[in-house]
CSV table of C-alpha atoms in Angstrom, one decimal:
chain,number,residue,atom,x,y,z
A,1,MET,CA,0.0,0.0,0.0
A,2,TRP,CA,1.4,3.4,-1.0
A,3,LEU,CA,1.1,6.2,1.5
A,4,GLY,CA,1.1,9.4,-0.4
A,5,GLY,CA,2.7,12.4,1.1
A,6,GLN,CA,4.6,10.4,3.8
A,7,GLN,CA,8.1,11.7,4.1
A,8,LYS,CA,11.0,11.3,6.4
A,9,ARG,CA,11.9,14.3,8.4
A,10,PRO,CA,15.4,15.6,7.6
A,11,VAL,CA,17.9,14.8,10.3
A,12,GLU,CA,19.4,17.9,11.9
A,13,GLU,CA,23.1,17.7,11.9
A,14,SER,CA,25.5,19.7,14.0
A,15,GLU,CA,28.9,20.1,12.5
A,16,GLY,CA,31.9,20.6,14.7
A,17,GLN,CA,33.9,23.8,14.5
A,18,VAL,CA,37.6,24.3,15.1
A,19,GLY,CA,38.3,27.0,17.6
A,20,VAL,CA,41.1,28.4,19.7
A,21,ILE,CA,40.9,28.4,23.5
A,22,THR,CA,40.8,32.0,24.9
A,23,MET,CA,40.0,31.2,28.6
A,24,SER,CA,40.8,28.1,30.5
A,25,GLY,CA,40.3,26.8,34.0
A,26,GLY,CA,37.3,28.1,35.9
A,27,GLU,CA,35.4,29.1,32.8
A,28,THR,CA,36.3,27.7,29.3
A,29,ALA,CA,35.9,30.0,26.3
A,30,ALA,CA,36.9,29.5,22.7
A,31,LEU,CA,37.1,31.8,19.6
A,32,LEU,CA,34.9,30.3,16.9
A,33,ASP,CA,32.8,32.5,14.7
A,34,CYS,CA,32.8,34.7,17.8
A,35,GLU,CA,34.0,34.0,21.3
A,36,ARG,CA,31.9,31.4,23.1
A,37,ARG,CA,32.1,31.3,26.9
A,38,GLY,CA,30.9,28.8,29.4
A,39,LEU,CA,31.9,25.8,27.3
A,40,GLN,CA,31.7,22.3,28.8
A,41,VAL,CA,34.8,20.2,28.4
A,42,TYR,CA,34.4,16.5,27.6
A,43,ALA,CA,37.1,13.8,27.9
A,44,PRO,CA,37.2,10.0,28.0
A,45,ALA,CA,35.9,8.5,31.2
A,46,GLY,CA,38.5,8.6,34.0
A,47,TYR,CA,40.4,11.5,32.5
A,48,ARG,CA,40.5,15.1,33.7
A,49,TRP,CA,41.5,17.5,30.9
A,50,THR,CA,41.7,21.2,30.8
A,51,PRO,CA,42.5,22.8,27.4
A,52,LYS,CA,45.2,25.4,27.5
A,53,VAL,CA,44.8,29.0,26.2
A,54,GLY,CA,45.9,29.0,22.5
A,55,GLN,CA,45.2,25.3,22.0
A,56,ARG,CA,43.2,24.4,18.9
A,57,VAL,CA,40.1,22.4,19.8
A,58,MET,CA,37.0,20.8,18.3
A,59,VAL,CA,33.7,22.3,19.6
A,60,ILE,CA,30.3,20.8,18.9
A,61,GLN,CA,26.8,21.8,19.8
A,62,GLY,CA,23.6,19.7,19.8
A,63,LYS,CA,20.2,21.3,19.3
A,64,GLY,CA,19.3,23.2,22.4
A,65,GLU,CA,22.6,22.2,24.1
A,66,ILE,CA,25.5,24.3,25.4
A,67,PRO,CA,28.5,24.1,23.0
A,68,CYS,CA,31.2,21.7,24.3
A,69,VAL,CA,34.8,21.1,23.7
A,70,VAL,CA,35.3,17.4,22.7
A,71,GLY,CA,39.0,17.3,21.9
A,72,ALA,CA,42.2,19.0,20.9
A,73,ARG,CA,44.2,18.9,17.7
A,74,GLN,CA,47.1,16.4,18.0
A,75,ASP,CA,50.4,17.8,16.9
A,76,GLY,CA,52.3,14.6,17.6
A,77,ASP,CA,53.6,15.6,21.0
A,78,VAL,CA,52.7,13.6,24.0
A,79,PRO,CA,51.4,15.8,26.8
A,80,ASN,CA,53.7,16.4,29.8
A,81,GLU,CA,51.0,15.6,32.3
A,82,VAL,CA,47.8,13.5,32.3
A,83,THR,CA,45.6,13.2,35.3
A,84,VAL,CA,44.0,9.7,35.3
A,85,GLU,CA,41.5,8.5,37.9
A,86,ALA,CA,42.3,4.8,37.5
A,87,ARG,CA,43.6,1.8,39.4
A,88,ARG,CA,46.5,1.3,37.0
A,89,LEU,CA,48.3,3.6,34.6
A,90,SER,CA,50.7,2.5,31.9
A,91,LEU,CA,52.6,5.0,29.6
A,92,GLN,CA,54.3,4.1,26.4
A,93,GLY,CA,58.1,4.3,26.0
A,94,ASP,CA,60.0,4.2,29.2
A,95,GLU,CA,57.4,2.6,31.5
A,96,THR,CA,55.8,4.0,34.6
A,97,ARG,CA,53.1,2.0,36.3
A,98,VAL,CA,51.1,3.0,39.4
A,99,PHE,CA,48.9,0.5,41.2
A,100,ALA,CA,46.0,1.2,43.5
A,101,GLN,CA,47.7,-0.7,46.4
A,102,GLY,CA,50.6,1.8,46.3
A,103,ASP,CA,53.2,0.0,44.2
A,104,VAL,CA,55.0,2.2,41.6
A,105,ILE,CA,57.3,0.7,39.0
A,106,ILE,CA,59.5,3.1,37.0
A,107,GLN,CA,61.7,1.8,34.2
A,108,GLY,CA,64.1,4.0,32.2
A,109,GLU,CA,67.6,5.2,31.9
A,110,ASN,CA,67.0,8.3,34.0
A,111,VAL,CA,64.5,8.9,36.8
A,112,ARG,CA,64.1,12.4,37.9
A,113,LEU,CA,62.3,13.3,41.1
A,114,ASP,CA,61.4,16.9,41.5
A,115,SER,CA,59.8,16.5,44.9
A,116,GLN,CA,60.6,15.6,48.5
A,117,VAL,CA,61.1,11.9,48.7
A,118,TYR,CA,60.0,10.0,51.8
A,119,VAL,CA,60.9,6.5,52.8
A,120,LYS,CA,58.5,5.3,55.6
A,121,GLU,CA,57.7,8.8,56.9
A,122,GLU,CA,61.4,9.9,56.8
A,123,THR,CA,62.9,12.1,54.1
A,124,LEU,CA,65.5,10.5,51.9
A,125,GLU,CA,68.1,13.0,53.1
A,126,GLU,CA,67.3,12.2,56.8
A,127,MET,CA,67.5,8.5,56.0
A,128,ILE,CA,70.9,8.8,54.3
A,129,ALA,CA,72.3,11.0,57.2
A,130,ARG,CA,71.0,8.4,59.8
A,131,ILE,CA,72.7,5.5,57.9
A,132,VAL,CA,76.0,7.4,57.6
A,133,ARG,CA,75.9,8.2,61.4
A,134,LEU,CA,75.2,4.5,62.2
A,135,MET,CA,78.1,3.5,59.9
A,136,LEU,CA,80.5,6.0,61.4
A,137,ALA,CA,79.5,5.0,65.0
A,138,GLY,CA,80.2,1.4,64.2
A,139,LEU,CA,83.7,2.2,62.8
A,140,MET,CA,84.9,4.1,65.8
């Protein structure tokens, strides 16, 4: 049976726009056709990502929705820092693995620690000084 006049409704499409981040942190804004403020930022589950000012990003907007940043242009560089809320993290290249129970495995030629290092509640410097004092006391 032919139903005359029955037509499919056209699907509304929302194309993404490439923009440049103009504000980051508390409120995210990007320069598209004009500056858009109050953008929501989306990332894969478990990641926390804040686009940086000047970064090229993809912004999409659904019908009746607030525009949102869904990703950044990849220039081939690996980011210096990624915050991951996960039980295990594995990075490519020299390997760093962090486990929920507190184990950390670091493999690589050079390991650089830019923080205070503690060994069982004692700073590394205090521990070394204590060991040296014990060694000197035993030699006298």
